mmCIF file with all atom_site columns, C-alpha atoms and ligand atoms in Angstrom:
data_model
loop_
_atom_site.group_PDB
_atom_site.id
_atom_site.type_symbol
_atom_site.label_atom_id
_atom_site.label_alt_id
_atom_site.label_comp_id
_atom_site.label_asym_id
_atom_site.label_entity_id
_atom_site.label_seq_id
_atom_site.pdbx_PDB_ins_code
_atom_site.Cartn_x
_atom_site.Cartn_y
_atom_site.Cartn_z
_atom_site.occupancy
_atom_site.B_iso_or_equiv
_atom_site.pdbx_formal_charge
_atom_site.auth_seq_id
_atom_site.auth_comp_id
_atom_site.auth_asym_id
_atom_site.auth_atom_id
_atom_site.pdbx_PDB_model_num
ATOM   1   C  CA  . UNK A 1 1   ? 80.900  -4.425  157.530 1.00 98.00 ? 1   UNK A CA  1
ATOM   2   C  CA  . UNK A 1 2   ? 83.461  -4.177  154.809 1.00 98.00 ? 2   UNK A CA  1
ATOM   3   C  CA  . UNK A 1 3   ? 85.946  -7.014  154.543 1.00 98.00 ? 3   UNK A CA  1
ATOM   4   C  CA  . UNK A 1 4   ? 88.726  -4.620  155.537 1.00 98.00 ? 4   UNK A CA  1
ATOM   5   C  CA  . UNK A 1 5   ? 87.440  -4.885  159.114 1.00 98.00 ? 5   UNK A CA  1
ATOM   6   C  CA  . UNK A 1 6   ? 87.428  -8.705  159.114 1.00 98.00 ? 6   UNK A CA  1
ATOM   7   C  CA  . UNK A 1 7   ? 90.840  -8.745  157.465 1.00 98.00 ? 7   UNK A CA  1
ATOM   8   C  CA  . UNK A 1 8   ? 92.154  -6.552  160.263 1.00 98.00 ? 8   UNK A CA  1
ATOM   9   C  CA  . UNK A 1 9   ? 90.802  -8.997  162.870 1.00 98.00 ? 9   UNK A CA  1
ATOM   10  C  CA  . UNK A 1 10  ? 92.510  -11.831 160.986 1.00 98.00 ? 10  UNK A CA  1
ATOM   11  C  CA  . UNK A 1 11  ? 95.775  -9.916  160.748 1.00 98.00 ? 11  UNK A CA  1
ATOM   12  C  CA  . UNK A 1 12  ? 95.746  -9.019  164.445 1.00 98.00 ? 12  UNK A CA  1
ATOM   13  C  CA  . UNK A 1 13  ? 95.108  -12.620 165.533 1.00 98.00 ? 13  UNK A CA  1
ATOM   14  C  CA  . UNK A 1 14  ? 97.646  -14.150 163.129 1.00 98.00 ? 14  UNK A CA  1
ATOM   15  C  CA  . UNK A 1 15  ? 100.405 -11.687 164.063 1.00 97.00 ? 15  UNK A CA  1
ATOM   16  C  CA  . UNK A 1 16  ? 99.961  -12.191 167.786 1.00 97.00 ? 16  UNK A CA  1
ATOM   17  C  CA  . UNK A 1 17  ? 98.834  -15.802 168.132 1.00 98.00 ? 17  UNK A CA  1
ATOM   18  C  CA  . UNK A 1 18  ? 99.584  -17.537 164.832 1.00 98.00 ? 18  UNK A CA  1
ATOM   19  C  CA  . UNK A 1 19  ? 97.711  -19.263 162.034 1.00 98.00 ? 19  UNK A CA  1
ATOM   20  C  CA  . UNK A 1 20  ? 96.405  -22.237 164.071 1.00 98.00 ? 20  UNK A CA  1
ATOM   21  C  CA  . UNK A 1 21  ? 94.621  -20.016 166.601 1.00 98.00 ? 21  UNK A CA  1
ATOM   22  C  CA  . UNK A 1 22  ? 93.109  -17.999 163.763 1.00 98.00 ? 22  UNK A CA  1
ATOM   23  C  CA  . UNK A 1 23  ? 91.709  -21.162 162.176 1.00 98.00 ? 23  UNK A CA  1
ATOM   24  C  CA  . UNK A 1 24  ? 90.271  -22.209 165.545 1.00 98.00 ? 24  UNK A CA  1
ATOM   25  C  CA  . UNK A 1 25  ? 88.586  -18.814 165.962 1.00 98.00 ? 25  UNK A CA  1
ATOM   26  C  CA  . UNK A 1 26  ? 87.225  -18.905 162.417 1.00 98.00 ? 26  UNK A CA  1
ATOM   27  C  CA  . UNK A 1 27  ? 85.798  -22.371 162.934 1.00 98.00 ? 27  UNK A CA  1
ATOM   28  C  CA  . UNK A 1 28  ? 84.177  -21.446 166.243 1.00 98.00 ? 28  UNK A CA  1
ATOM   29  C  CA  . UNK A 1 29  ? 82.696  -18.368 164.559 1.00 98.00 ? 29  UNK A CA  1
ATOM   30  C  CA  . UNK A 1 30  ? 81.321  -20.596 161.767 1.00 98.00 ? 30  UNK A CA  1
ATOM   31  C  CA  . UNK A 1 31  ? 82.924  -18.380 159.165 1.00 98.00 ? 31  UNK A CA  1
ATOM   32  C  CA  . UNK A 1 32  ? 83.169  -20.227 155.870 1.00 94.00 ? 32  UNK A CA  1
ATOM   33  C  CA  . UNK A 1 33  ? 85.096  -17.632 153.836 1.00 95.00 ? 33  UNK A CA  1
ATOM   34  C  CA  . UNK A 1 34  ? 88.678  -18.658 153.094 1.00 94.00 ? 34  UNK A CA  1
ATOM   35  C  CA  . UNK A 1 35  ? 89.722  -15.053 152.683 1.00 96.00 ? 35  UNK A CA  1
ATOM   36  C  CA  . UNK A 1 36  ? 87.987  -11.712 153.057 1.00 98.00 ? 36  UNK A CA  1
ATOM   37  C  CA  . UNK A 1 37  ? 87.928  -9.170  150.248 1.00 98.00 ? 37  UNK A CA  1
ATOM   38  C  CA  . UNK A 1 38  ? 88.685  -5.741  151.711 1.00 98.00 ? 38  UNK A CA  1
ATOM   39  C  CA  . UNK A 1 39  ? 86.351  -3.820  149.414 1.00 98.00 ? 39  UNK A CA  1
ATOM   40  C  CA  . UNK A 1 40  ? 83.421  -6.228  149.702 1.00 98.00 ? 40  UNK A CA  1
ATOM   41  C  CA  . UNK A 1 41  ? 80.596  -5.719  152.194 1.00 98.00 ? 41  UNK A CA  1
ATOM   42  C  CA  . UNK A 1 42  ? 79.819  -8.643  154.545 1.00 98.00 ? 42  UNK A CA  1
ATOM   43  C  CA  . UNK A 1 43  ? 77.065  -9.240  157.099 1.00 98.00 ? 43  UNK A CA  1
ATOM   44  C  CA  . UNK A 1 44  ? 77.848  -7.600  160.437 1.00 98.00 ? 44  UNK A CA  1
ATOM   45  C  CA  . UNK A 1 45  ? 77.183  -10.994 162.051 1.00 98.00 ? 45  UNK A CA  1
ATOM   46  C  CA  . UNK A 1 46  ? 80.492  -12.289 160.704 1.00 98.00 ? 46  UNK A CA  1
ATOM   47  C  CA  . UNK A 1 47  ? 82.452  -9.595  162.527 1.00 98.00 ? 47  UNK A CA  1
ATOM   48  C  CA  . UNK A 1 48  ? 80.471  -10.022 165.752 1.00 98.00 ? 48  UNK A CA  1
ATOM   49  C  CA  . UNK A 1 49  ? 80.925  -13.807 165.639 1.00 98.00 ? 49  UNK A CA  1
ATOM   50  C  CA  . UNK A 1 50  ? 84.676  -13.403 165.081 1.00 98.00 ? 50  UNK A CA  1
ATOM   51  C  CA  . UNK A 1 51  ? 84.924  -11.111 168.110 1.00 98.00 ? 51  UNK A CA  1
ATOM   52  C  CA  . UNK A 1 52  ? 82.880  -13.554 170.226 1.00 98.00 ? 52  UNK A CA  1
ATOM   53  C  CA  . UNK A 1 53  ? 84.952  -16.540 169.141 1.00 98.00 ? 53  UNK A CA  1
ATOM   54  C  CA  . UNK A 1 54  ? 88.237  -14.651 169.657 1.00 98.00 ? 54  UNK A CA  1
ATOM   55  C  CA  . UNK A 1 55  ? 87.100  -13.805 173.161 1.00 98.00 ? 55  UNK A CA  1
ATOM   56  C  CA  . UNK A 1 56  ? 86.371  -17.493 173.943 1.00 98.00 ? 56  UNK A CA  1
ATOM   57  C  CA  . UNK A 1 57  ? 89.502  -18.924 172.349 1.00 98.00 ? 57  UNK A CA  1
ATOM   58  C  CA  . UNK A 1 58  ? 91.879  -16.301 173.778 1.00 98.00 ? 58  UNK A CA  1
ATOM   59  C  CA  . UNK A 1 59  ? 90.215  -16.166 177.191 1.00 98.00 ? 59  UNK A CA  1
ATOM   60  C  CA  . UNK A 1 60  ? 89.674  -12.407 176.984 1.00 98.00 ? 60  UNK A CA  1
ATOM   61  C  CA  . UNK A 1 61  ? 86.457  -10.476 177.463 1.00 98.00 ? 61  UNK A CA  1
ATOM   62  C  CA  . UNK A 1 62  ? 84.711  -9.233  174.319 1.00 98.00 ? 62  UNK A CA  1
ATOM   63  C  CA  . UNK A 1 63  ? 85.443  -5.699  175.566 1.00 98.00 ? 63  UNK A CA  1
ATOM   64  C  CA  . UNK A 1 64  ? 89.176  -6.471  175.728 1.00 98.00 ? 64  UNK A CA  1
ATOM   65  C  CA  . UNK A 1 65  ? 89.096  -7.908  172.203 1.00 98.00 ? 65  UNK A CA  1
ATOM   66  C  CA  . UNK A 1 66  ? 87.275  -4.862  170.867 1.00 98.00 ? 66  UNK A CA  1
ATOM   67  C  CA  . UNK A 1 67  ? 89.588  -2.414  172.613 1.00 98.00 ? 67  UNK A CA  1
ATOM   68  C  CA  . UNK A 1 68  ? 92.681  -4.224  171.326 1.00 98.00 ? 68  UNK A CA  1
ATOM   69  C  CA  . UNK A 1 69  ? 91.158  -4.303  167.866 1.00 98.00 ? 69  UNK A CA  1
ATOM   70  C  CA  . UNK A 1 70  ? 90.400  -0.574  167.973 1.00 98.00 ? 70  UNK A CA  1
ATOM   71  C  CA  . UNK A 1 71  ? 93.999  0.256   168.783 1.00 98.00 ? 71  UNK A CA  1
ATOM   72  C  CA  . UNK A 1 72  ? 95.212  -2.053  166.025 1.00 98.00 ? 72  UNK A CA  1
ATOM   73  C  CA  . UNK A 1 73  ? 92.873  -0.487  163.445 1.00 98.00 ? 73  UNK A CA  1
ATOM   74  C  CA  . UNK A 1 74  ? 94.831  2.787   163.502 1.00 98.00 ? 74  UNK A CA  1
ATOM   75  C  CA  . UNK A 1 75  ? 98.024  0.930   162.529 1.00 98.00 ? 75  UNK A CA  1
ATOM   76  C  CA  . UNK A 1 76  ? 96.315  -1.473  160.151 1.00 98.00 ? 76  UNK A CA  1
ATOM   77  C  CA  . UNK A 1 77  ? 94.512  1.139   158.011 1.00 98.00 ? 77  UNK A CA  1
ATOM   78  C  CA  . UNK A 1 78  ? 97.731  3.166   157.747 1.00 98.00 ? 78  UNK A CA  1
ATOM   79  C  CA  . UNK A 1 79  ? 99.540  0.100   156.419 1.00 97.00 ? 79  UNK A CA  1
ATOM   80  C  CA  . UNK A 1 80  ? 96.709  -0.921  154.074 1.00 98.00 ? 80  UNK A CA  1
ATOM   81  C  CA  . UNK A 1 81  ? 96.835  2.207   151.919 1.00 97.00 ? 81  UNK A CA  1
ATOM   82  C  CA  . UNK A 1 82  ? 94.817  4.659   154.000 1.00 98.00 ? 82  UNK A CA  1
ATOM   83  C  CA  . UNK A 1 83  ? 97.858  6.441   155.440 1.00 98.00 ? 83  UNK A CA  1
ATOM   84  C  CA  . UNK A 1 84  ? 97.424  9.595   153.382 1.00 97.00 ? 84  UNK A CA  1
ATOM   85  C  CA  . UNK A 1 85  ? 93.772  9.797   154.316 1.00 98.00 ? 85  UNK A CA  1
ATOM   86  C  CA  . UNK A 1 86  ? 94.718  9.496   157.982 1.00 98.00 ? 86  UNK A CA  1
ATOM   87  C  CA  . UNK A 1 87  ? 97.445  12.118  157.607 1.00 97.00 ? 87  UNK A CA  1
ATOM   88  C  CA  . UNK A 1 88  ? 95.019  14.533  155.952 1.00 98.00 ? 88  UNK A CA  1
ATOM   89  C  CA  . UNK A 1 89  ? 92.472  14.150  158.761 1.00 98.00 ? 89  UNK A CA  1
ATOM   90  C  CA  . UNK A 1 90  ? 94.381  16.182  161.311 1.00 98.00 ? 90  UNK A CA  1
ATOM   91  C  CA  . UNK A 1 91  ? 97.779  17.203  162.597 1.00 97.00 ? 91  UNK A CA  1
ATOM   92  C  CA  . UNK A 1 92  ? 96.991  16.545  166.268 1.00 98.00 ? 92  UNK A CA  1
ATOM   93  C  CA  . UNK A 1 93  ? 94.626  14.408  168.334 1.00 98.00 ? 93  UNK A CA  1
ATOM   94  C  CA  . UNK A 1 94  ? 91.956  17.067  168.835 1.00 98.00 ? 94  UNK A CA  1
ATOM   95  C  CA  . UNK A 1 95  ? 91.856  18.125  165.202 1.00 98.00 ? 95  UNK A CA  1
ATOM   96  C  CA  . UNK A 1 96  ? 91.720  14.492  164.130 1.00 98.00 ? 96  UNK A CA  1
ATOM   97  C  CA  . UNK A 1 97  ? 88.842  13.606  166.466 1.00 98.00 ? 97  UNK A CA  1
ATOM   98  C  CA  . UNK A 1 98  ? 86.935  16.600  165.114 1.00 98.00 ? 98  UNK A CA  1
ATOM   99  C  CA  . UNK A 1 99  ? 87.450  15.331  161.571 1.00 98.00 ? 99  UNK A CA  1
ATOM   100 C  CA  . UNK A 1 100 ? 86.297  11.724  162.041 1.00 98.00 ? 100 UNK A CA  1
ATOM   101 C  CA  . UNK A 1 101 ? 83.045  12.231  160.147 1.00 98.00 ? 101 UNK A CA  1
ATOM   102 C  CA  . UNK A 1 102 ? 84.833  13.892  157.233 1.00 98.00 ? 102 UNK A CA  1
ATOM   103 C  CA  . UNK A 1 103 ? 87.280  10.976  157.214 1.00 98.00 ? 103 UNK A CA  1
ATOM   104 C  CA  . UNK A 1 104 ? 84.454  8.446   156.959 1.00 98.00 ? 104 UNK A CA  1
ATOM   105 C  CA  . UNK A 1 105 ? 82.832  10.513  154.190 1.00 98.00 ? 105 UNK A CA  1
ATOM   106 C  CA  . UNK A 1 106 ? 86.061  10.059  152.220 1.00 98.00 ? 106 UNK A CA  1
ATOM   107 C  CA  . UNK A 1 107 ? 86.066  6.337   153.013 1.00 98.00 ? 107 UNK A CA  1
ATOM   108 C  CA  . UNK A 1 108 ? 82.421  6.210   151.901 1.00 98.00 ? 108 UNK A CA  1
ATOM   109 C  CA  . UNK A 1 109 ? 83.430  7.610   148.514 1.00 98.00 ? 109 UNK A CA  1
ATOM   110 C  CA  . UNK A 1 110 ? 85.415  4.394   148.012 1.00 97.00 ? 110 UNK A CA  1
ATOM   111 C  CA  . UNK A 1 111 ? 82.997  2.054   149.820 1.00 98.00 ? 111 UNK A CA  1
ATOM   112 C  CA  . UNK A 1 112 ? 79.487  2.896   148.664 1.00 98.00 ? 112 UNK A CA  1
ATOM   113 C  CA  . UNK A 1 113 ? 77.730  0.606   151.176 1.00 98.00 ? 113 UNK A CA  1
ATOM   114 C  CA  . UNK A 1 114 ? 79.598  2.017   154.168 1.00 98.00 ? 114 UNK A CA  1
ATOM   115 C  CA  . UNK A 1 115 ? 77.414  2.653   157.236 1.00 98.00 ? 115 UNK A CA  1
ATOM   116 C  CA  . UNK A 1 116 ? 79.825  4.798   159.211 1.00 98.00 ? 116 UNK A CA  1
ATOM   117 C  CA  . UNK A 1 117 ? 79.542  5.971   162.800 1.00 98.00 ? 117 UNK A CA  1
ATOM   118 C  CA  . UNK A 1 118 ? 79.364  9.654   163.671 1.00 98.00 ? 118 UNK A CA  1
ATOM   119 C  CA  . UNK A 1 119 ? 81.398  11.566  166.257 1.00 99.00 ? 119 UNK A CA  1
ATOM   120 C  CA  . UNK A 1 120 ? 81.188  14.961  167.922 1.00 98.00 ? 120 UNK A CA  1
ATOM   121 C  CA  . UNK A 1 121 ? 83.616  16.700  170.272 1.00 98.00 ? 121 UNK A CA  1
ATOM   122 C  CA  . UNK A 1 122 ? 82.507  18.977  173.099 1.00 98.00 ? 122 UNK A CA  1
ATOM   123 C  CA  . UNK A 1 123 ? 83.984  20.573  176.243 1.00 98.00 ? 123 UNK A CA  1
ATOM   124 C  CA  . UNK A 1 124 ? 87.402  20.969  174.599 1.00 98.00 ? 124 UNK A CA  1
ATOM   125 C  CA  . UNK A 1 125 ? 90.174  22.194  176.919 1.00 98.00 ? 125 UNK A CA  1
ATOM   126 C  CA  . UNK A 1 126 ? 93.944  22.027  176.451 1.00 97.00 ? 126 UNK A CA  1
ATOM   127 C  CA  . UNK A 1 127 ? 94.070  18.728  178.390 1.00 98.00 ? 127 UNK A CA  1
ATOM   128 C  CA  . UNK A 1 128 ? 90.772  17.021  177.643 1.00 98.00 ? 128 UNK A CA  1
ATOM   129 C  CA  . UNK A 1 129 ? 87.598  16.776  175.625 1.00 98.00 ? 129 UNK A CA  1
ATOM   130 C  CA  . UNK A 1 130 ? 84.338  14.870  175.580 1.00 98.00 ? 130 UNK A CA  1
ATOM   131 C  CA  . UNK A 1 131 ? 83.782  12.591  172.600 1.00 99.00 ? 131 UNK A CA  1
ATOM   132 C  CA  . UNK A 1 132 ? 80.260  11.628  171.527 1.00 98.00 ? 132 UNK A CA  1
ATOM   133 C  CA  . UNK A 1 133 ? 79.842  8.441   169.475 1.00 98.00 ? 133 UNK A CA  1
ATOM   134 C  CA  . UNK A 1 134 ? 76.673  7.792   167.465 1.00 98.00 ? 134 UNK A CA  1
ATOM   135 C  CA  . UNK A 1 135 ? 76.198  4.414   165.845 1.00 98.00 ? 135 UNK A CA  1
ATOM   136 C  CA  . UNK A 1 136 ? 73.438  2.309   164.412 1.00 97.00 ? 136 UNK A CA  1
ATOM   137 C  CA  . UNK A 1 137 ? 75.336  -0.757  165.683 1.00 98.00 ? 137 UNK A CA  1
ATOM   138 C  CA  . UNK A 1 138 ? 75.297  -2.127  169.221 1.00 97.00 ? 138 UNK A CA  1
ATOM   139 C  CA  . UNK A 1 139 ? 78.166  -3.030  171.479 1.00 98.00 ? 139 UNK A CA  1
ATOM   140 C  CA  . UNK A 1 140 ? 81.147  -1.379  169.788 1.00 98.00 ? 140 UNK A CA  1
ATOM   141 C  CA  . UNK A 1 141 ? 81.894  1.324   172.362 1.00 98.00 ? 141 UNK A CA  1
ATOM   142 C  CA  . UNK A 1 142 ? 84.930  -0.548  173.793 1.00 98.00 ? 142 UNK A CA  1
ATOM   143 C  CA  . UNK A 1 143 ? 86.423  -0.408  170.300 1.00 98.00 ? 143 UNK A CA  1
ATOM   144 C  CA  . UNK A 1 144 ? 86.227  3.393   170.429 1.00 98.00 ? 144 UNK A CA  1
ATOM   145 C  CA  . UNK A 1 145 ? 88.296  3.355   173.640 1.00 98.00 ? 145 UNK A CA  1
ATOM   146 C  CA  . UNK A 1 146 ? 91.036  1.459   171.782 1.00 98.00 ? 146 UNK A CA  1
ATOM   147 C  CA  . UNK A 1 147 ? 90.736  3.614   168.678 1.00 98.00 ? 147 UNK A CA  1
ATOM   148 C  CA  . UNK A 1 148 ? 91.224  6.832   170.614 1.00 98.00 ? 148 UNK A CA  1
ATOM   149 C  CA  . UNK A 1 149 ? 94.150  5.372   172.612 1.00 98.00 ? 149 UNK A CA  1
ATOM   150 C  CA  . UNK A 1 150 ? 95.712  4.281   169.301 1.00 98.00 ? 150 UNK A CA  1
ATOM   151 C  CA  . UNK A 1 151 ? 95.263  7.771   167.889 1.00 98.00 ? 151 UNK A CA  1
ATOM   152 C  CA  . UNK A 1 152 ? 96.822  9.210   171.053 1.00 98.00 ? 152 UNK A CA  1
ATOM   153 C  CA  . UNK A 1 153 ? 99.918  7.085   170.406 1.00 98.00 ? 153 UNK A CA  1
ATOM   154 C  CA  . UNK A 1 154 ? 99.972  8.091   166.726 1.00 97.00 ? 154 UNK A CA  1
ATOM   155 C  CA  . UNK A 1 155 ? 100.038 11.757  167.717 1.00 98.00 ? 155 UNK A CA  1
ATOM   156 C  CA  . UNK A 1 156 ? 102.420 11.290  170.650 1.00 98.00 ? 156 UNK A CA  1
ATOM   157 C  CA  . UNK A 1 157 ? 99.614  12.352  172.934 1.00 98.00 ? 157 UNK A CA  1
ATOM   158 C  CA  . UNK A 1 158 ? 99.057  9.291   175.140 1.00 97.00 ? 158 UNK A CA  1
ATOM   159 C  CA  . UNK A 1 159 ? 95.599  9.618   176.620 1.00 98.00 ? 159 UNK A CA  1
ATOM   160 C  CA  . UNK A 1 160 ? 93.182  8.116   179.101 1.00 98.00 ? 160 UNK A CA  1
ATOM   161 C  CA  . UNK A 1 161 ? 89.765  7.291   177.741 1.00 98.00 ? 161 UNK A CA  1
ATOM   162 C  CA  . UNK A 1 162 ? 86.824  6.766   180.078 1.00 98.00 ? 162 UNK A CA  1
ATOM   163 C  CA  . UNK A 1 163 ? 83.447  5.544   178.866 1.00 98.00 ? 163 UNK A CA  1
ATOM   164 C  CA  . UNK A 1 164 ? 81.117  7.716   180.931 1.00 98.00 ? 164 UNK A CA  1
ATOM   165 C  CA  . UNK A 1 165 ? 77.744  7.596   179.203 1.00 97.00 ? 165 UNK A CA  1
ATOM   166 C  CA  . UNK A 1 166 ? 75.627  5.095   177.284 1.00 97.00 ? 166 UNK A CA  1
ATOM   167 C  CA  . UNK A 1 167 ? 72.056  3.876   176.910 1.00 92.00 ? 167 UNK A CA  1
ATOM   168 C  CA  . UNK A 1 168 ? 72.533  2.260   180.322 1.00 92.00 ? 168 UNK A CA  1
ATOM   169 C  CA  . UNK A 1 169 ? 72.993  5.695   181.865 1.00 95.00 ? 169 UNK A CA  1
ATOM   170 C  CA  . UNK A 1 170 ? 70.029  7.141   180.001 1.00 96.00 ? 170 UNK A CA  1
ATOM   171 C  CA  . UNK A 1 171 ? 71.893  8.694   177.065 1.00 97.00 ? 171 UNK A CA  1
ATOM   172 C  CA  . UNK A 1 172 ? 70.934  7.994   173.465 1.00 96.00 ? 172 UNK A CA  1
ATOM   173 C  CA  . UNK A 1 173 ? 74.585  7.553   172.465 1.00 98.00 ? 173 UNK A CA  1
ATOM   174 C  CA  . UNK A 1 174 ? 77.968  6.666   173.983 1.00 98.00 ? 174 UNK A CA  1
ATOM   175 C  CA  . UNK A 1 175 ? 80.090  9.342   175.646 1.00 98.00 ? 175 UNK A CA  1
ATOM   176 C  CA  . UNK A 1 176 ? 83.819  9.254   176.464 1.00 98.00 ? 176 UNK A CA  1
ATOM   177 C  CA  . UNK A 1 177 ? 86.047  11.556  178.461 1.00 98.00 ? 177 UNK A CA  1
ATOM   178 C  CA  . UNK A 1 178 ? 89.432  11.826  176.780 1.00 99.00 ? 178 UNK A CA  1
ATOM   179 C  CA  . UNK A 1 179 ? 92.285  13.319  178.828 1.00 98.00 ? 179 UNK A CA  1
ATOM   180 C  CA  . UNK A 1 180 ? 95.993  13.707  178.014 1.00 98.00 ? 180 UNK A CA  1
HETATM 181 C  C1  . HEM B 2 .   ? 91.398  5.721   157.041 1.00 97.72 ? 1   HEM B C1  1
HETATM 182 C  C2  . HEM B 2 .   ? 91.064  5.085   158.144 1.00 97.72 ? 1   HEM B C2  1
HETATM 183 C  C3  . HEM B 2 .   ? 89.717  4.446   158.335 1.00 97.72 ? 1   HEM B C3  1
HETATM 184 C  C4  . HEM B 2 .   ? 89.016  3.663   157.474 1.00 97.72 ? 1   HEM B C4  1
HETATM 185 C  C5  . HEM B 2 .   ? 89.448  3.179   156.082 1.00 97.72 ? 1   HEM B C5  1
HETATM 186 C  C6  . HEM B 2 .   ? 87.772  3.317   158.138 1.00 97.72 ? 1   HEM B C6  1
HETATM 187 C  C7  . HEM B 2 .   ? 86.807  2.504   157.600 1.00 97.72 ? 1   HEM B C7  1
HETATM 188 C  C8  . HEM B 2 .   ? 85.752  1.958   158.307 1.00 97.72 ? 1   HEM B C8  1
HETATM 189 C  C9  . HEM B 2 .   ? 84.940  0.847   157.866 1.00 97.72 ? 1   HEM B C9  1
HETATM 190 C  C10 . HEM B 2 .   ? 85.107  0.110   156.537 1.00 97.72 ? 1   HEM B C10 1
HETATM 191 C  C11 . HEM B 2 .   ? 84.048  0.588   158.838 1.00 97.72 ? 1   HEM B C11 1
HETATM 192 C  C12 . HEM B 2 .   ? 82.956  -0.494  158.851 1.00 97.72 ? 1   HEM B C12 1
HETATM 193 C  C13 . HEM B 2 .   ? 81.598  0.099   158.564 1.00 97.72 ? 1   HEM B C13 1
HETATM 194 C  C14 . HEM B 2 .   ? 80.884  -0.535  157.408 1.00 97.72 ? 1   HEM B C14 1
HETATM 195 O  O1  . HEM B 2 .   ? 81.492  -1.348  156.662 1.00 97.72 ? 1   HEM B O1  1
HETATM 196 O  O2  . HEM B 2 .   ? 79.684  -0.225  157.196 1.00 97.72 ? 1   HEM B O2  1
HETATM 197 C  C15 . HEM B 2 .   ? 84.307  1.529   159.909 1.00 97.72 ? 1   HEM B C15 1
HETATM 198 C  C16 . HEM B 2 .   ? 83.598  1.552   161.082 1.00 97.72 ? 1   HEM B C16 1
HETATM 199 C  C17 . HEM B 2 .   ? 83.980  2.263   162.183 1.00 97.72 ? 1   HEM B C17 1
HETATM 200 N  N1  . HEM B 2 .   ? 84.964  3.237   162.245 1.00 97.72 ? 1   HEM B N1  1
HETATM 201 FE FE1 . HEM B 2 .   ? 86.232  3.730   160.755 1.00 97.72 ? 1   HEM B FE1 1
HETATM 202 N  N2  . HEM B 2 .   ? 87.735  3.901   159.378 1.00 97.72 ? 1   HEM B N2  1
HETATM 203 C  C18 . HEM B 2 .   ? 88.907  4.580   159.537 1.00 97.72 ? 1   HEM B C18 1
HETATM 204 C  C19 . HEM B 2 .   ? 89.307  5.273   160.649 1.00 97.72 ? 1   HEM B C19 1
HETATM 205 C  C20 . HEM B 2 .   ? 88.611  5.323   161.831 1.00 97.72 ? 1   HEM B C20 1
HETATM 206 C  C21 . HEM B 2 .   ? 89.098  5.971   163.006 1.00 97.72 ? 1   HEM B C21 1
HETATM 207 C  C22 . HEM B 2 .   ? 90.452  6.667   163.161 1.00 97.72 ? 1   HEM B C22 1
HETATM 208 C  C23 . HEM B 2 .   ? 88.147  5.823   163.954 1.00 97.72 ? 1   HEM B C23 1
HETATM 209 C  C24 . HEM B 2 .   ? 88.303  6.397   165.333 1.00 97.72 ? 1   HEM B C24 1
HETATM 210 C  C25 . HEM B 2 .   ? 87.360  6.682   166.175 1.00 97.72 ? 1   HEM B C25 1
HETATM 211 C  C26 . HEM B 2 .   ? 87.046  5.051   163.382 1.00 97.72 ? 1   HEM B C26 1
HETATM 212 C  C27 . HEM B 2 .   ? 85.899  4.649   164.024 1.00 97.72 ? 1   HEM B C27 1
HETATM 213 C  C28 . HEM B 2 .   ? 85.023  3.686   163.546 1.00 97.72 ? 1   HEM B C28 1
HETATM 214 C  C29 . HEM B 2 .   ? 84.016  3.004   164.354 1.00 97.72 ? 1   HEM B C29 1
HETATM 215 C  C30 . HEM B 2 .   ? 83.754  3.196   165.838 1.00 97.72 ? 1   HEM B C30 1
HETATM 216 C  C31 . HEM B 2 .   ? 83.350  2.113   163.496 1.00 97.72 ? 1   HEM B C31 1
HETATM 217 C  C32 . HEM B 2 .   ? 82.233  1.114   163.884 1.00 97.72 ? 1   HEM B C32 1
HETATM 218 C  C33 . HEM B 2 .   ? 80.994  1.297   163.058 1.00 97.72 ? 1   HEM B C33 1
HETATM 219 C  C34 . HEM B 2 .   ? 79.729  1.671   163.798 1.00 97.72 ? 1   HEM B C34 1
HETATM 220 O  O3  . HEM B 2 .   ? 79.773  2.193   164.934 1.00 97.72 ? 1   HEM B O3  1
HETATM 221 O  O4  . HEM B 2 .   ? 78.654  1.461   163.213 1.00 97.72 ? 1   HEM B O4  1
HETATM 222 N  N3  . HEM B 2 .   ? 87.376  4.790   162.073 1.00 97.72 ? 1   HEM B N3  1
HETATM 223 N  N4  . HEM B 2 .   ? 85.332  2.354   159.558 1.00 97.72 ? 1   HEM B N4  1
#
């Protein structure tokens, strides 16, 4: 994944737990890089190892780390120069969730090696929708829960997000019920 993702993990850990804990996590993850370059593509293994090490060092489950990270990503990208792109992607939660693929197409114009996820919305009512998440990567569904909750806060539409379908339940992708 692009360094922007690893930088966001670093930023989240440093802001909440300090430099020493970050160094401990990095060492446990066997990450040799001193700094990450946002626009450079790194092996996915680095990100997964950072999440695993953060979970061990902080005593949280990997799912909790991913969910917290997802929520943070909404704030982090806005502060790292992607605010206009986020603003252009929708004026409310539903519109934004429907535009996630278009948003990643724009990101892909800047990051040519991007391997973005894909999302679809179905069953839209005025209080809920069903969000479908397609990814070539494994294990990131808890991050989507945090991402959507973070977007709910951004749009003043606090929401509940329930992960209701996955390969475990016989689906070929992850499915979330989003209600506000
Ligand atoms: C302008 C804001 C955003 C930027 C710059 C951005 C950029 C990225 C980048 C760089 C990656 C790593 C993929 C790679 O390097 O190949 C990624 C992955 C991902 N993004 Fe975004 N993203 C943004 C907003 C969002 C939002 C709002 C969501 C909400 C659902 C989202 C959902 C995801 C997910 C779930 C992944 C994991 C990749 C996978 O499943 O394979 N992104 N994005």
